[in-house]
Amino acid sequence: MKRGVCPGTFDPITSGHLDIIERAAGLLDELIVGVALSPDKGGGPLFGIEDRVAFVEGATTHLSNVSVRPFDTLLVDFAERESATAIIKGLRAMTDFEREFQMAALNWRLDSKVETMFIMAIPEYMYLSSSAVKEIARHGGSVRGLVPQHVAAALERTFGAR
Ligand code: ADP
């Protein structure tokens, strides 16, 4: 049984995240999407942990081997608790590389039994990030296609519809 965890803040989940989750789910028997509490990231997340988990759940109902759980521990401890042997991360432009390389090296140092694996973003989503999506929505731009529909609706409710 090959089980992996796919961690992130998912504030909110984007089409880029979802693409990585779908492709990872196709490679593994089970994938657990770990939604990090991340209270300090970028001045604090826009959406609370329950909303962020619900957004991922709503986007992954078509994937029977995917489940979603919040976590607030070291990633390797979360992986161990979920009996996962792989950490799956998406990799976008070069800017992701250094940070991800550092985290993979430190996680290996903390627990070498858990393997970090990277899936390349597809060109269409290479420059898509949660922060860019929030910036667009905050200024009244359309985020349709960049995030799942229910997330676009939540962003419109949060920032006011266009
Ligand atoms: P962000 O980096 O946008 O704040 P997260 O912390 O939620 O998002 O990221 C979780 C994981 O998803 C990271 O491995 C990140 O590289 C990956 N990821 C984020 N956006 C994309 C994308 N557009 N395509 C592929 N992977 C992505």
mmCIF file of N, CA, C and O and ligand atoms in Angstrom, residues 6-20 23 38 41 88-92 96 99-100 103 118-122 124-132 134, ligand 1:
data_model
loop_
_atom_site.group_PDB
_atom_site.id
_atom_site.type_symbol
_atom_site.label_atom_id
_atom_site.label_comp_id
_atom_site.label_asym_id
_atom_site.label_seq_id
_atom_site.Cartn_x
_atom_site.Cartn_y
_atom_site.Cartn_z
ATOM 1 N N CYS A 6 0.290 15.155 0.853
ATOM 2 C CA CYS A 6 0.515 16.327 0.002
ATOM 3 C C CYS A 6 0.209 17.561 0.867
ATOM 4 O O CYS A 6 -0.955 17.874 1.105
ATOM 5 N N PRO A 7 1.257 18.205 1.386
ATOM 6 C CA PRO A 7 1.030 19.282 2.348
ATOM 7 C C PRO A 7 0.986 20.668 1.709
ATOM 8 O O PRO A 7 1.558 20.886 0.644
ATOM 9 N N GLY A 8 0.322 21.584 2.381
ATOM 10 C CA GLY A 8 0.315 22.976 1.930
ATOM 11 C C GLY A 8 -0.570 23.797 2.845
ATOM 12 O O GLY A 8 -1.232 23.242 3.739
ATOM 13 N N THR A 9 -0.572 25.092 2.587
ATOM 14 C CA THR A 9 -1.447 25.966 3.372
ATOM 15 C C THR A 9 -2.829 26.050 2.713
ATOM 16 O O THR A 9 -3.840 26.196 3.394
ATOM 17 N N PHE A 10 -2.831 25.957 1.388
ATOM 18 C CA PHE A 10 -4.085 25.938 0.619
ATOM 19 C C PHE A 10 -5.009 27.095 1.014
ATOM 20 O O PHE A 10 -6.152 26.878 1.400
ATOM 21 N N ASP A 11 -4.466 28.296 0.892
ATOM 22 C CA ASP A 11 -5.223 29.494 1.322
ATOM 23 C C ASP A 11 -5.540 30.400 0.142
ATOM 24 O O ASP A 11 -4.976 31.494 0.067
ATOM 25 N N PRO A 12 -6.409 30.038 -0.751
ATOM 26 C CA PRO A 12 -7.163 28.786 -0.854
ATOM 27 C C PRO A 12 -6.519 27.847 -1.890
ATOM 28 O O PRO A 12 -5.561 28.219 -2.558
ATOM 29 N N ILE A 13 -7.101 26.631 -2.008
ATOM 30 C CA ILE A 13 -6.652 25.685 -3.040
ATOM 31 C C ILE A 13 -6.844 26.330 -4.424
ATOM 32 O O ILE A 13 -7.848 27.005 -4.661
ATOM 33 N N THR A 14 -5.839 26.140 -5.301
ATOM 34 C CA THR A 14 -5.924 26.664 -6.679
ATOM 35 C C THR A 14 -6.010 25.487 -7.659
ATOM 36 O O THR A 14 -5.814 24.328 -7.272
ATOM 37 N N SER A 15 -6.221 25.821 -8.926
ATOM 38 C CA SER A 15 -6.240 24.780 -9.966
ATOM 39 C C SER A 15 -4.868 24.120 -10.071
ATOM 40 O O SER A 15 -4.767 22.950 -10.447
ATOM 41 N N GLY A 16 -3.797 24.855 -9.730
ATOM 42 C CA GLY A 16 -2.442 24.290 -9.750
ATOM 43 C C GLY A 16 -2.273 23.228 -8.675
ATOM 44 O O GLY A 16 -1.745 22.141 -8.930
ATOM 45 N N HIS A 17 -2.745 23.542 -7.445
ATOM 46 C CA HIS A 17 -2.717 22.538 -6.369
ATOM 47 C C HIS A 17 -3.506 21.290 -6.796
ATOM 48 O O HIS A 17 -3.049 20.161 -6.620
ATOM 49 N N LEU A 18 -4.710 21.544 -7.336
ATOM 50 C CA LEU A 18 -5.600 20.426 -7.671
ATOM 51 C C LEU A 18 -4.967 19.525 -8.733
ATOM 52 O O LEU A 18 -5.072 18.294 -8.656
ATOM 53 N N ASP A 19 -4.278 20.136 -9.695
ATOM 54 C CA ASP A 19 -3.605 19.346 -10.731
ATOM 55 C C ASP A 19 -2.558 18.416 -10.106
ATOM 56 O O ASP A 19 -2.466 17.241 -10.469
ATOM 57 N N ILE A 20 -1.799 18.940 -9.144
ATOM 58 C CA ILE A 20 -0.773 18.111 -8.470
ATOM 59 C C ILE A 20 -1.458 16.985 -7.680
ATOM 60 O O ILE A 20 -1.022 15.829 -7.712
ATOM 61 N N ARG A 23 -2.707 14.273 -10.058
ATOM 62 C CA ARG A 23 -1.616 13.462 -10.637
ATOM 63 C C ARG A 23 -0.979 12.571 -9.573
ATOM 64 O O ARG A 23 -0.655 11.402 -9.843
ATOM 65 N N SER A 38 -0.619 26.854 9.711
ATOM 66 C CA SER A 38 0.196 28.012 9.260
ATOM 67 C C SER A 38 -0.295 29.364 9.778
ATOM 68 O O SER A 38 -0.551 30.275 8.990
ATOM 69 N N LYS A 41 2.012 32.343 8.436
ATOM 70 C CA LYS A 41 2.452 32.491 7.044
ATOM 71 C C LYS A 41 1.867 33.752 6.407
ATOM 72 O O LYS A 41 0.652 33.934 6.369
ATOM 73 N N ILE A 88 4.578 14.527 -1.141
ATOM 74 C CA ILE A 88 4.459 14.965 -2.538
ATOM 75 C C ILE A 88 4.339 16.476 -2.577
ATOM 76 O O ILE A 88 3.443 17.042 -1.931
ATOM 77 N N LYS A 89 5.234 17.125 -3.315
ATOM 78 C CA LYS A 89 5.184 18.578 -3.447
ATOM 79 C C LYS A 89 5.104 18.961 -4.916
ATOM 80 O O LYS A 89 5.679 18.284 -5.764
ATOM 81 N N GLY A 90 4.402 20.054 -5.175
ATOM 82 C CA GLY A 90 4.386 20.598 -6.532
ATOM 83 C C GLY A 90 5.559 21.551 -6.679
ATOM 84 O O GLY A 90 5.953 22.212 -5.717
ATOM 85 N N LEU A 91 6.122 21.613 -7.864
ATOM 86 C CA LEU A 91 7.253 22.510 -8.106
ATOM 87 C C LEU A 91 6.911 23.414 -9.282
ATOM 88 O O LEU A 91 6.608 22.939 -10.370
ATOM 89 N N ARG A 92 6.932 24.723 -9.012
ATOM 90 C CA ARG A 92 6.627 25.691 -10.082
ATOM 91 C C ARG A 92 7.918 26.221 -10.679
ATOM 92 O O ARG A 92 8.818 25.477 -10.954
ATOM 93 N N ASP A 96 10.576 28.386 -6.554
ATOM 94 C CA ASP A 96 10.191 27.359 -5.574
ATOM 95 C C ASP A 96 11.373 26.493 -5.175
ATOM 96 O O ASP A 96 11.393 25.903 -4.102
ATOM 97 N N ARG A 99 13.749 26.920 -1.849
ATOM 98 C CA ARG A 99 13.000 26.693 -0.606
ATOM 99 C C ARG A 99 12.627 25.213 -0.464
ATOM 100 O O ARG A 99 12.762 24.611 0.602
ATOM 101 N N GLU A 100 12.149 24.621 -1.551
ATOM 102 C CA GLU A 100 11.739 23.211 -1.504
ATOM 103 C C GLU A 100 12.952 22.298 -1.278
ATOM 104 O O GLU A 100 12.854 21.297 -0.575
ATOM 105 N N MET A 103 13.786 22.458 2.368
ATOM 106 C CA MET A 103 12.819 21.722 3.201
ATOM 107 C C MET A 103 12.979 20.211 3.033
ATOM 108 O O MET A 103 12.900 19.455 3.996
ATOM 109 N N PHE A 118 8.776 15.302 -6.073
ATOM 110 C CA PHE A 118 8.273 16.521 -6.703
ATOM 111 C C PHE A 118 7.554 16.208 -8.004
ATOM 112 O O PHE A 118 8.011 15.385 -8.788
ATOM 113 N N ILE A 119 6.456 16.910 -8.193
ATOM 114 C CA ILE A 119 5.738 16.834 -9.472
ATOM 115 C C ILE A 119 5.769 18.241 -10.079
ATOM 116 O O ILE A 119 5.423 19.216 -9.409
ATOM 117 N N MET A 120 6.227 18.329 -11.322
ATOM 118 C CA MET A 120 6.337 19.637 -11.967
ATOM 119 C C MET A 120 4.961 20.207 -12.293
ATOM 120 O O MET A 120 4.089 19.491 -12.801
ATOM 121 N N ALA A 121 4.810 21.496 -12.028
ATOM 122 C CA ALA A 121 3.584 22.185 -12.435
ATOM 123 C C ALA A 121 3.482 22.163 -13.962
ATOM 124 O O ALA A 121 4.501 22.234 -14.642
ATOM 125 N N ILE A 122 2.270 22.068 -14.474
ATOM 126 C CA ILE A 122 2.115 22.180 -15.937
ATOM 127 C C ILE A 122 2.294 23.658 -16.305
ATOM 128 O O ILE A 122 2.046 24.541 -15.472
ATOM 129 N N GLU A 124 0.667 25.871 -17.811
ATOM 130 C CA GLU A 124 -0.489 26.744 -17.571
ATOM 131 C C GLU A 124 -0.558 27.248 -16.125
ATOM 132 O O GLU A 124 -1.045 28.344 -15.856
ATOM 133 N N TYR A 125 -0.086 26.438 -15.190
ATOM 134 C CA TYR A 125 -0.209 26.791 -13.768
ATOM 135 C C TYR A 125 1.137 27.152 -13.134
ATOM 136 O O TYR A 125 1.234 27.337 -11.925
ATOM 137 N N MET A 126 2.157 27.256 -13.971
ATOM 138 C CA MET A 126 3.527 27.475 -13.479
ATOM 139 C C MET A 126 3.638 28.753 -12.626
ATOM 140 O O MET A 126 4.430 28.821 -11.700
ATOM 141 N N TYR A 127 2.834 29.770 -12.962
ATOM 142 C CA TYR A 127 2.937 31.050 -12.248
ATOM 143 C C TYR A 127 1.721 31.318 -11.375
ATOM 144 O O TYR A 127 1.484 32.447 -10.967
ATOM 145 N N LEU A 128 0.945 30.270 -11.110
ATOM 146 C CA LEU A 128 -0.271 30.423 -10.307
ATOM 147 C C LEU A 128 0.039 30.157 -8.838
ATOM 148 O O LEU A 128 0.662 29.154 -8.498
ATOM 149 N N SER A 129 -0.365 31.070 -7.980
ATOM 150 C CA SER A 129 -0.177 30.865 -6.543
ATOM 151 C C SER A 129 -1.411 31.368 -5.798
ATOM 152 O O SER A 129 -2.160 32.208 -6.317
ATOM 153 N N SER A 130 -1.582 30.871 -4.581
ATOM 154 C CA SER A 130 -2.705 31.338 -3.757
ATOM 155 C C SER A 130 -2.610 32.838 -3.543
ATOM 156 O O SER A 130 -3.623 33.546 -3.567
ATOM 157 N N SER A 131 -1.389 33.337 -3.335
ATOM 158 C CA SER A 131 -1.274 34.777 -3.055
ATOM 159 C C SER A 131 -1.645 35.610 -4.280
ATOM 160 O O SER A 131 -2.296 36.650 -4.138
ATOM 161 N N ALA A 132 -1.270 35.142 -5.485
ATOM 162 C CA ALA A 132 -1.663 35.890 -6.695
ATOM 163 C C ALA A 132 -3.182 35.886 -6.855
ATOM 164 O O ALA A 132 -3.788 36.906 -7.195
ATOM 165 N N LYS A 134 -5.427 35.682 -4.500
ATOM 166 C CA LYS A 134 -6.036 36.603 -3.508
ATOM 167 C C LYS A 134 -5.860 38.050 -3.938
ATOM 168 O O LYS A 134 -6.754 38.878 -3.769
HETATM 169 P P1 ADP B 1 1.638 28.607 -1.956
HETATM 170 O O1 ADP B 1 3.077 28.254 -2.223
HETATM 171 O O2 ADP B 1 0.860 29.030 -3.183
HETATM 172 O O3 ADP B 1 1.413 29.519 -0.768
HETATM 173 P P2 ADP B 1 1.063 26.185 -0.513
HETATM 174 O O4 ADP B 1 1.927 26.480 0.643
HETATM 175 O O5 ADP B 1 -0.341 25.835 -0.225
HETATM 176 O O6 ADP B 1 0.915 27.316 -1.594
HETATM 177 O O7 ADP B 1 1.751 25.119 -1.460
HETATM 178 C C1 ADP B 1 1.689 23.765 -1.243
HETATM 179 C C2 ADP B 1 2.414 23.050 -2.349
HETATM 180 O O8 ADP B 1 1.741 23.257 -3.582
HETATM 181 C C3 ADP B 1 3.854 23.502 -2.583
HETATM 182 O O9 ADP B 1 4.616 22.341 -2.860
HETATM 183 C C4 ADP B 1 3.761 24.362 -3.801
HETATM 184 O O10 ADP B 1 4.973 24.372 -4.543
HETATM 185 C C5 ADP B 1 2.658 23.652 -4.571
HETATM 186 N N1 ADP B 1 1.987 24.524 -5.510
HETATM 187 C C6 ADP B 1 1.406 25.704 -5.252
HETATM 188 N N2 ADP B 1 0.890 26.246 -6.369
HETATM 189 C C7 ADP B 1 1.158 25.365 -7.386
HETATM 190 C C8 ADP B 1 0.921 25.368 -8.799
HETATM 191 N N3 ADP B 1 0.322 26.388 -9.402
HETATM 192 N N4 ADP B 1 1.317 24.288 -9.503
HETATM 193 C C9 ADP B 1 1.962 23.284 -8.892
HETATM 194 N N5 ADP B 1 2.236 23.230 -7.583
HETATM 195 C C10 ADP B 1 1.856 24.258 -6.828
#
